[in-house]
Tab-separated table of C-alpha atoms in Angstrom:
chain	number	residue	atom	x	y	z
U	231	MET	CA	-4.125	23.410	-6.082
U	232	ILE	CA	-6.037	24.634	-9.102
U	233	THR	CA	-6.268	22.006	-11.802
U	234	SER	CA	-7.791	21.997	-15.274
U	235	LYS	CA	-10.665	19.934	-13.909
U	236	THR	CA	-11.408	22.577	-11.254
U	237	ILE	CA	-11.331	25.321	-13.880
U	238	SER	CA	-13.611	23.378	-16.236
U	239	ASN	CA	-16.056	22.641	-13.403
U	240	GLY	CA	-16.108	26.338	-12.499
U	241	ILE	CA	-16.777	27.324	-16.102
U	242	LEU	CA	-19.578	24.736	-16.341
U	243	ARG	CA	-21.144	26.012	-13.121
U	244	ALA	CA	-20.950	29.606	-14.359
U	245	LEU	CA	-22.533	28.648	-17.689
U	246	ALA	CA	-25.247	26.686	-15.886
U	247	THR	CA	-25.948	29.676	-13.626
U	248	ILE	CA	-26.156	32.042	-16.601
U	249	LEU	CA	-28.449	29.586	-18.403
U	250	ILE	CA	-30.755	29.281	-15.383
U	251	ILE	CA	-30.869	33.082	-14.947
U	252	GLY	CA	-31.649	33.466	-18.649
U	253	ILE	CA	-34.459	30.905	-18.450
U	254	VAL	CA	-35.929	32.613	-15.368
U	255	LEU	CA	-35.771	36.047	-17.024
U	256	TYR	CA	-37.362	34.683	-20.188
U	257	PHE	CA	-40.097	33.034	-18.120
U	258	LEU	CA	-40.753	36.288	-16.261
U	259	TYR	CA	-40.895	38.105	-19.600
U	260	GLU	CA	-43.468	35.639	-20.926
U	261	ILE	CA	-45.682	36.023	-17.854
U	262	GLN	CA	-45.232	39.792	-17.527
U	263	THR	CA	-48.983	40.299	-17.932
U	264	VAL	CA	-49.656	38.072	-14.927
U	265	ILE	CA	-47.033	39.960	-12.925
U	266	VAL	CA	-48.746	43.247	-13.793
U	267	TYR	CA	-52.087	41.798	-12.662
U	268	LEU	CA	-50.524	40.693	-9.372
U	269	CYS	CA	-48.962	44.137	-8.780
U	270	ILE	CA	-52.229	45.962	-9.506
U	271	SER	CA	-54.125	43.562	-7.249
U	272	LEU	CA	-51.588	44.103	-4.472
U	273	ILE	CA	-51.976	47.888	-4.790
U	274	LEU	CA	-55.775	47.596	-4.669
U	275	CYS	CA	-55.440	45.370	-1.610
U	276	LEU	CA	-53.263	47.966	0.123
U	277	ILE	CA	-55.721	50.751	-0.742
U	278	ALA	CA	-58.633	48.644	0.494
U	279	ASN	CA	-56.989	47.651	3.789
U	280	PRO	CA	-58.456	50.534	5.869
U	281	LEU	CA	-61.931	49.809	4.509
U	282	VAL	CA	-61.555	46.063	5.076
U	283	LEU	CA	-60.407	46.610	8.665
U	284	PHE	CA	-63.374	48.924	9.253
U	285	LEU	CA	-65.816	46.343	7.856
U	286	LYS	CA	-64.289	43.502	9.879
U	287	ASN	CA	-63.700	45.314	13.176
U	288	LYS	CA	-66.572	47.800	13.337
U	289	LEU	CA	-69.315	46.075	11.337
U	290	LYS	CA	-68.195	42.507	12.181
U	291	PHE	CA	-68.105	41.363	8.544
U	292	SER	CA	-66.528	38.017	7.762
U	293	ASN	CA	-63.433	37.893	5.555
U	294	SER	CA	-65.468	36.765	2.543
U	295	LEU	CA	-68.189	39.395	3.018
U	296	ALA	CA	-65.642	42.181	3.562
U	297	ALA	CA	-63.731	41.145	0.424
U	298	THR	CA	-66.941	40.891	-1.624
U	299	THR	CA	-68.142	44.309	-0.450
U	300	THR	CA	-64.800	45.876	-1.303
U	301	ILE	CA	-64.698	44.357	-4.800
U	302	ILE	CA	-68.277	45.491	-5.500
U	303	LEU	CA	-67.296	49.014	-4.411
U	304	PHE	CA	-64.299	48.957	-6.778
U	305	ILE	CA	-66.556	47.805	-9.636
U	306	PHE	CA	-69.049	50.602	-8.946
U	307	LEU	CA	-66.214	53.135	-8.926
U	308	ILE	CA	-64.910	51.921	-12.295
U	309	VAL	CA	-68.386	51.864	-13.848
U	310	GLY	CA	-69.048	55.350	-12.491
U	311	PHE	CA	-65.688	56.511	-13.846
U	312	ILE	CA	-66.591	55.229	-17.329
U	313	LEU	CA	-70.096	56.700	-17.234
U	314	LEU	CA	-68.673	60.096	-16.292
U	315	PHE	CA	-67.109	60.394	-19.735
U	316	VAL	CA	-70.276	59.655	-21.702
U	317	PRO	CA	-71.734	63.193	-21.257
U	318	LEU	CA	-68.321	64.717	-21.980
U	319	ILE	CA	-67.899	62.769	-25.233
U	320	ILE	CA	-71.461	63.569	-26.362
U	321	SER	CA	-71.068	67.247	-25.486
U	322	GLN	CA	-67.744	67.622	-27.294
U	323	ALA	CA	-69.098	65.733	-30.309
U	324	ASN	CA	-72.069	68.113	-30.453
U	325	ASN	CA	-69.749	71.099	-30.204
U	326	LEU	CA	-67.628	69.791	-33.056
U	327	ALA	CA	-70.760	69.103	-35.123
U	328	LEU	CA	-71.726	72.763	-34.763
U	329	LEU	CA	-68.344	73.864	-36.005
U	330	ASP	CA	-68.441	76.042	-39.135
U	331	THR	CA	-65.728	74.264	-41.118
U	332	ALA	CA	-65.848	76.768	-43.989
U	333	HIS	CA	-65.288	79.673	-41.613
U	334	LEU	CA	-62.518	77.738	-39.857
U	335	GLN	CA	-60.822	77.038	-43.199
U	336	THR	CA	-61.008	80.737	-44.127
U	337	ASN	CA	-59.456	81.716	-40.781
U	338	PHE	CA	-56.744	79.104	-41.196
U	339	ILE	CA	-55.827	80.357	-44.696
U	340	GLU	CA	-55.796	83.936	-43.427
U	341	ALA	CA	-53.541	82.981	-40.506
U	342	GLU	CA	-51.261	81.119	-42.898
U	343	ARG	CA	-50.998	84.195	-45.155
U	344	HIS	CA	-50.102	86.461	-42.233
U	345	LEU	CA	-47.424	84.007	-41.060
U	346	GLU	CA	-45.938	83.834	-44.562
U	347	GLU	CA	-45.823	87.625	-44.819
U	348	TYR	CA	-44.340	88.012	-41.336
U	349	PHE	CA	-41.575	85.424	-41.786
U	350	ASN	CA	-41.142	86.154	-45.534
U	351	ILE	CA	-41.906	82.522	-46.420
U	352	GLN	CA	-42.644	81.521	-49.995
U	353	HIS	CA	-46.236	80.341	-50.386
U	354	ILE	CA	-46.637	76.580	-50.154
U	355	ASP	CA	-49.528	74.943	-51.957
U	356	LEU	CA	-50.395	71.966	-49.771
U	357	ASN	CA	-52.650	70.396	-52.378
U	358	LYS	CA	-49.831	70.494	-54.972
U	359	VAL	CA	-47.358	69.026	-52.457
U	360	ILE	CA	-49.688	66.113	-51.701
U	361	LYS	CA	-50.248	65.406	-55.419
U	362	ASP	CA	-46.538	65.602	-56.242
U	363	SER	CA	-45.629	63.277	-53.403
U	364	LYS	CA	-48.214	60.729	-54.634
U	365	LEU	CA	-49.173	60.221	-51.014
U	366	THR	CA	-52.615	58.865	-51.810
U	367	SER	CA	-51.140	56.036	-53.863
U	368	VAL	CA	-48.977	54.984	-50.957
U	369	LEU	CA	-51.784	54.914	-48.406
U	370	ASP	CA	-52.968	51.466	-47.457
U	371	PHE	CA	-56.575	51.568	-46.260
U	372	SER	CA	-56.172	48.165	-44.637
U	373	TYR	CA	-54.596	50.102	-41.766
U	374	PHE	CA	-58.070	51.390	-40.930
U	375	THR	CA	-59.493	47.902	-40.427
U	376	GLY	CA	-56.359	46.964	-38.513
U	377	PHE	CA	-56.894	49.971	-36.260
U	378	ILE	CA	-60.499	48.929	-35.590
U	379	ASN	CA	-59.361	45.368	-34.814
U	380	SER	CA	-56.702	46.664	-32.453
U	381	ILE	CA	-59.335	48.688	-30.569
U	382	ILE	CA	-61.560	45.607	-30.275
U	383	ASN	CA	-58.629	43.506	-29.051
U	384	PHE	CA	-57.690	46.206	-26.558
U	385	MET	CA	-61.223	46.290	-25.148
U	386	ALA	CA	-61.284	42.479	-24.906
U	387	ASN	CA	-57.908	42.395	-23.155
U	388	MET	CA	-58.996	45.190	-20.852
U	389	GLY	CA	-62.131	43.289	-19.882
U	390	MET	CA	-60.181	40.104	-19.241
U	391	GLY	CA	-57.589	42.079	-17.279
U	392	LEU	CA	-60.236	43.664	-15.049
U	393	VAL	CA	-61.830	40.296	-14.335
U	394	SER	CA	-58.419	38.776	-13.530
U	395	VAL	CA	-57.396	41.687	-11.302
U	396	PHE	CA	-60.652	41.636	-9.317
U	397	PHE	CA	-60.477	37.843	-8.945
U	398	ILE	CA	-56.908	38.017	-7.595
U	399	THR	CA	-57.705	41.032	-5.392
U	400	PHE	CA	-60.667	39.218	-3.850
U	401	PHE	CA	-58.447	36.391	-2.589
U	402	PHE	CA	-55.660	38.778	-1.563
U	403	ILE	CA	-58.158	40.576	0.686
U	404	LYS	CA	-60.014	37.471	1.867
U	405	ASP	CA	-57.044	35.197	2.600
U	406	GLN	CA	-54.250	37.622	3.447
U	407	ASP	CA	-53.888	36.111	6.935
U	408	ILE	CA	-53.606	32.629	5.410
U	409	PHE	CA	-50.947	33.869	2.973
U	410	LYS	CA	-48.933	35.299	5.862
U	411	ASP	CA	-49.073	31.998	7.764
U	412	GLN	CA	-48.009	30.047	4.684
U	413	ALA	CA	-45.166	32.478	4.032
U	414	ARG	CA	-44.009	32.026	7.618
U	415	ARG	CA	-43.737	28.251	7.035
U	416	ILE	CA	-41.828	28.619	3.776
U	417	LEU	CA	-39.346	31.281	4.881
U	418	PRO	CA	-35.933	30.177	6.206
U	419	ASP	CA	-35.787	30.252	9.996
U	420	SER	CA	-32.632	32.386	10.083
U	421	ASN	CA	-34.262	35.341	8.273
U	422	GLU	CA	-37.918	34.699	9.092
U	423	ASP	CA	-38.292	37.572	11.565
U	424	LYS	CA	-36.520	40.057	9.293
U	425	ILE	CA	-38.642	39.138	6.275
U	426	LEU	CA	-41.902	39.226	8.214
U	427	ASN	CA	-41.000	42.566	9.786
U	428	SER	CA	-40.176	43.920	6.330
U	429	ILE	CA	-43.516	42.751	4.950
U	430	THR	CA	-45.399	44.288	7.877
U	431	LYS	CA	-43.635	47.662	7.560
U	432	ILE	CA	-43.996	47.716	3.771
U	433	ASN	CA	-47.685	46.934	4.067
U	434	HIS	CA	-48.142	49.725	6.635
U	435	LEU	CA	-46.145	52.367	4.736
U	436	LEU	CA	-47.615	51.607	1.310
U	437	THR	CA	-51.143	51.595	2.719
U	438	ARG	CA	-50.469	55.049	4.139
U	439	TYR	CA	-48.935	56.152	0.832
U	440	PHE	CA	-51.845	55.053	-1.360
U	441	VAL	CA	-54.415	56.459	1.047
U	442	GLY	CA	-52.416	59.705	1.111
U	443	LEU	CA	-52.276	59.717	-2.687
U	444	LEU	CA	-56.045	59.292	-2.779
U	445	LEU	CA	-56.468	62.268	-0.430
U	446	GLN	CA	-54.128	64.326	-2.607
U	447	LEU	CA	-56.155	63.522	-5.728
U	448	ILE	CA	-59.363	64.520	-3.918
U	449	VAL	CA	-57.842	67.880	-2.918
U	450	VAL	CA	-56.625	68.534	-6.474
U	451	PHE	CA	-59.992	67.490	-7.912
U	452	ILE	CA	-61.877	69.935	-5.668
U	453	LEU	CA	-59.535	72.798	-6.577
U	454	TYR	CA	-59.751	72.013	-10.310
U	455	LEU	CA	-63.538	71.840	-10.035
U	456	ILE	CA	-63.683	75.256	-8.354
U	457	VAL	CA	-61.564	76.799	-11.126
U	458	LEU	CA	-63.726	75.339	-13.895
U	459	LEU	CA	-66.977	76.290	-12.185
U	460	ILE	CA	-65.798	79.881	-11.748
U	461	PHE	CA	-65.389	80.183	-15.512
U	462	GLY	CA	-68.651	78.404	-16.298
U	463	ASN	CA	-67.348	75.215	-17.895
U	464	LYS	CA	-70.304	72.936	-18.676
U	465	ASN	CA	-68.330	69.729	-18.068
U	466	ALA	CA	-66.448	70.982	-15.028
U	467	PHE	CA	-66.921	67.839	-12.934
U	468	VAL	CA	-65.702	65.398	-15.589
U	469	ILE	CA	-62.742	67.508	-16.720
U	470	ALA	CA	-61.640	68.129	-13.117
U	471	PHE	CA	-61.919	64.416	-12.357
U	472	LEU	CA	-59.891	63.403	-15.419
U	473	CYS	CA	-57.172	65.986	-14.760
U	474	ALA	CA	-56.979	64.925	-11.105
U	475	ILE	CA	-56.478	61.290	-12.161
U	476	LEU	CA	-53.622	62.384	-14.437
U	477	ASN	CA	-51.918	63.773	-11.322
U	478	ILE	CA	-50.953	60.180	-10.520
U	479	ILE	CA	-48.108	60.734	-12.991
U	480	PRO	CA	-45.662	62.930	-11.034
U	481	TYR	CA	-44.721	66.254	-12.663
U	482	LEU	CA	-45.843	65.251	-16.192
U	483	GLY	CA	-49.437	64.481	-15.206
U	484	PRO	CA	-50.303	68.064	-14.178
U	485	ILE	CA	-48.843	69.399	-17.460
U	486	ILE	CA	-50.913	66.946	-19.500
U	487	GLY	CA	-53.992	67.760	-17.396
U	488	THR	CA	-53.587	71.503	-17.870
U	489	THR	CA	-53.171	71.118	-21.639
U	490	LEU	CA	-56.203	68.849	-21.798
U	491	ALA	CA	-58.299	71.263	-19.728
U	492	GLY	CA	-57.354	74.111	-22.061
U	493	LEU	CA	-58.272	72.122	-25.187
U	494	LEU	CA	-61.588	70.910	-23.770
U	495	THR	CA	-62.440	74.434	-22.642
U	496	MET	CA	-61.826	75.752	-26.147
U	497	ILE	CA	-63.887	72.976	-27.746
U	498	SER	CA	-66.760	73.522	-25.331
U	499	MET	CA	-66.933	77.190	-26.366
U	500	ILE	CA	-66.914	76.633	-30.137
U	501	GLY	CA	-69.298	79.055	-31.839
U	502	LYS	CA	-68.429	81.997	-29.587
U	503	ASP	CA	-66.087	84.858	-30.470
U	504	PHE	CA	-62.487	83.655	-30.268
U	505	GLN	CA	-60.744	86.854	-29.170
U	506	SER	CA	-63.265	88.154	-26.662
U	507	GLU	CA	-64.523	84.891	-25.116
U	508	ILE	CA	-62.732	81.645	-26.043
U	509	LEU	CA	-59.117	82.794	-25.723
U	510	PRO	CA	-59.478	84.789	-22.453
U	511	THR	CA	-61.483	82.021	-20.759
U	512	THR	CA	-58.961	79.374	-21.819
U	513	ILE	CA	-56.072	81.481	-20.524
U	514	TYR	CA	-57.845	82.042	-17.195
U	515	VAL	CA	-58.521	78.303	-16.840
U	516	ILE	CA	-54.869	77.485	-17.547
U	517	ILE	CA	-53.713	80.092	-15.032
U	518	GLY	CA	-56.146	78.664	-12.462
U	519	PHE	CA	-54.779	75.156	-13.051
U	520	LEU	CA	-51.211	76.430	-12.675
U	521	VAL	CA	-52.155	78.007	-9.332
U	522	VAL	CA	-53.685	74.684	-8.213
U	523	GLN	CA	-50.512	72.868	-9.236
U	524	ALA	CA	-48.401	75.374	-7.308
U	525	ILE	CA	-50.520	74.704	-4.210
U	526	ASP	CA	-50.327	70.951	-4.772
U	527	ASN	CA	-46.570	70.870	-5.441
U	528	ASN	CA	-45.652	73.094	-2.504
U	529	VAL	CA	-48.260	72.167	0.112
U	530	SER	CA	-50.334	69.008	-0.269
U	531	GLN	CA	-47.973	66.759	-2.254
U	532	PRO	CA	-44.823	67.175	-0.089
U	533	ILE	CA	-46.809	66.837	3.127
U	534	ILE	CA	-48.872	63.835	2.070
U	535	SER	CA	-46.153	61.967	0.155
U	536	SER	CA	-43.297	62.565	2.578
U	537	LYS	CA	-45.361	61.948	5.706
U	538	SER	CA	-47.000	58.778	4.363
U	539	VAL	CA	-43.704	57.056	3.491
U	540	ASN	CA	-41.489	58.918	5.992
U	541	SER	CA	-39.145	60.329	3.349
U	542	HIS	CA	-37.751	63.806	2.725
U	543	PRO	CA	-39.451	65.729	-0.146
U	544	LEU	CA	-36.070	66.240	-1.907
U	545	GLU	CA	-35.419	62.524	-1.605
U	546	ILE	CA	-38.772	61.776	-3.254
U	547	PHE	CA	-38.102	64.293	-6.032
U	548	LEU	CA	-34.719	62.756	-6.895
U	549	VAL	CA	-36.099	59.218	-6.858
U	550	ILE	CA	-38.970	60.169	-9.188
U	551	LEU	CA	-36.582	62.060	-11.497
U	552	ILE	CA	-34.138	59.144	-11.767
U	553	SER	CA	-36.946	56.617	-12.262
U	554	GLY	CA	-38.542	58.785	-14.946
U	555	ILE	CA	-35.266	59.121	-16.865
U	556	THR	CA	-34.606	55.389	-16.585
U	557	PHE	CA	-38.044	53.800	-16.992
U	558	GLY	CA	-40.283	56.570	-18.334
U	559	ILE	CA	-43.786	57.345	-17.072
U	560	VAL	CA	-44.297	53.900	-15.525
U	561	GLY	CA	-41.088	54.374	-13.550
U	562	MET	CA	-42.310	57.729	-12.251
U	563	ILE	CA	-45.585	56.194	-11.056
U	564	ILE	CA	-44.007	53.240	-9.220
U	565	ALA	CA	-40.899	55.094	-8.004
U	566	ILE	CA	-42.063	55.935	-4.478
U	567	PRO	CA	-43.611	52.522	-3.628
U	568	VAL	CA	-40.563	50.620	-4.930
U	569	PHE	CA	-38.123	52.973	-3.170
U	570	THR	CA	-40.054	52.576	0.074
U	571	MET	CA	-39.891	48.775	-0.199
U	572	ILE	CA	-36.136	48.882	-0.858
U	573	LYS	CA	-35.551	51.164	2.144
U	574	VAL	CA	-37.502	48.899	4.489
U	575	ILE	CA	-35.679	45.775	3.302
U	576	LEU	CA	-32.256	47.444	3.592
U	577	LYS	CA	-33.007	48.610	7.131
U	578	GLU	CA	-34.074	45.142	8.243
U	579	PHE	CA	-31.112	43.293	6.741
U	580	PHE	CA	-28.324	45.918	6.979
U	581	PRO	CA	-29.214	48.097	9.976
U	582	ASN	CA	-25.564	48.769	10.912
U	583	ASN	CA	-24.500	50.040	7.494
U	584	LYS	CA	-23.813	53.785	7.699
U	585	ILE	CA	-25.343	54.648	4.321
U	586	VAL	CA	-28.433	52.551	5.037
U	587	SER	CA	-28.829	54.081	8.505
U	588	VAL	CA	-28.751	57.597	7.021
U	589	LEU	CA	-31.261	56.756	4.264
U	590	THR	CA	-33.646	54.951	6.616
U	591	GLU	CA	-33.380	57.028	9.801
U	592	ARG	CA	-36.998	58.265	9.414
U	593	ILE	CA	-38.490	54.776	8.991
């Protein structure tokens, strides 16, 4: 029999549950930076697993030495990545310094006049518009110092983040066997085998995925480099490397990379004739990048991505599309790893479900 006391107790339990969930969510929100560090460290650990196994099995390194060697390699890669951009920045700065601003202003005014005549637009005096709007009186130059401070804070946070990530990654690599044993003790006996099997499969599939992604980026980088070298770009290596890294972002990354390659190509050719040299070369570079993307989208990406996580290419496309619409660029980047983890967990815990069996038949 349902009494008022039973109803009140149920309401109190529901309120207590909601309160606890709210506190947990708030706590997770407050430590979101730590969670990001843990996720990045886990990804680095998965990428490093083949190298760690090689060092431990073939070269007989200890866990500590293998972890230390791997972290040092990651640090060298990051330092090398940063140093790659120094020549590019200096080169583009020199090109901009050689720019004839007076000639550029004349060309801009001429282009503006032709556009006004073509579209029958009344002439707009930009200087008069700025004065009438009293824009200069509204500007607050304290934003400049705030911008500089924000850059300094970003660099400081980035440095602290790198140190934290490498510290966590070191122990993930070094003590991963210890973590597995401790997890086995904590897990409930009824679901211990299912959880451990899920972790093992997830580790295997995601390691394959990230290694496959690395191979894909290498292929794209080589093709981009060939295109840029054909058209004599002075910073071909750096631009190809940067555009290949942008390919981590599915679908949007190649578009951003192509646009960036076109802009950097134009800047690197400042001082030459626009119609006969700069414009044709830029168009050829963009066409070359589009051909590379066609090869990547239709050959390397479906093969590497689908084979590494045992999913159909259409399935991967839909997951990335939905994640991008829901969570933006970050969602597109993490879509495949998260979807793979969900599939493995569903197969372990609900193997007899018809929908789950269809979705996970290739795992």
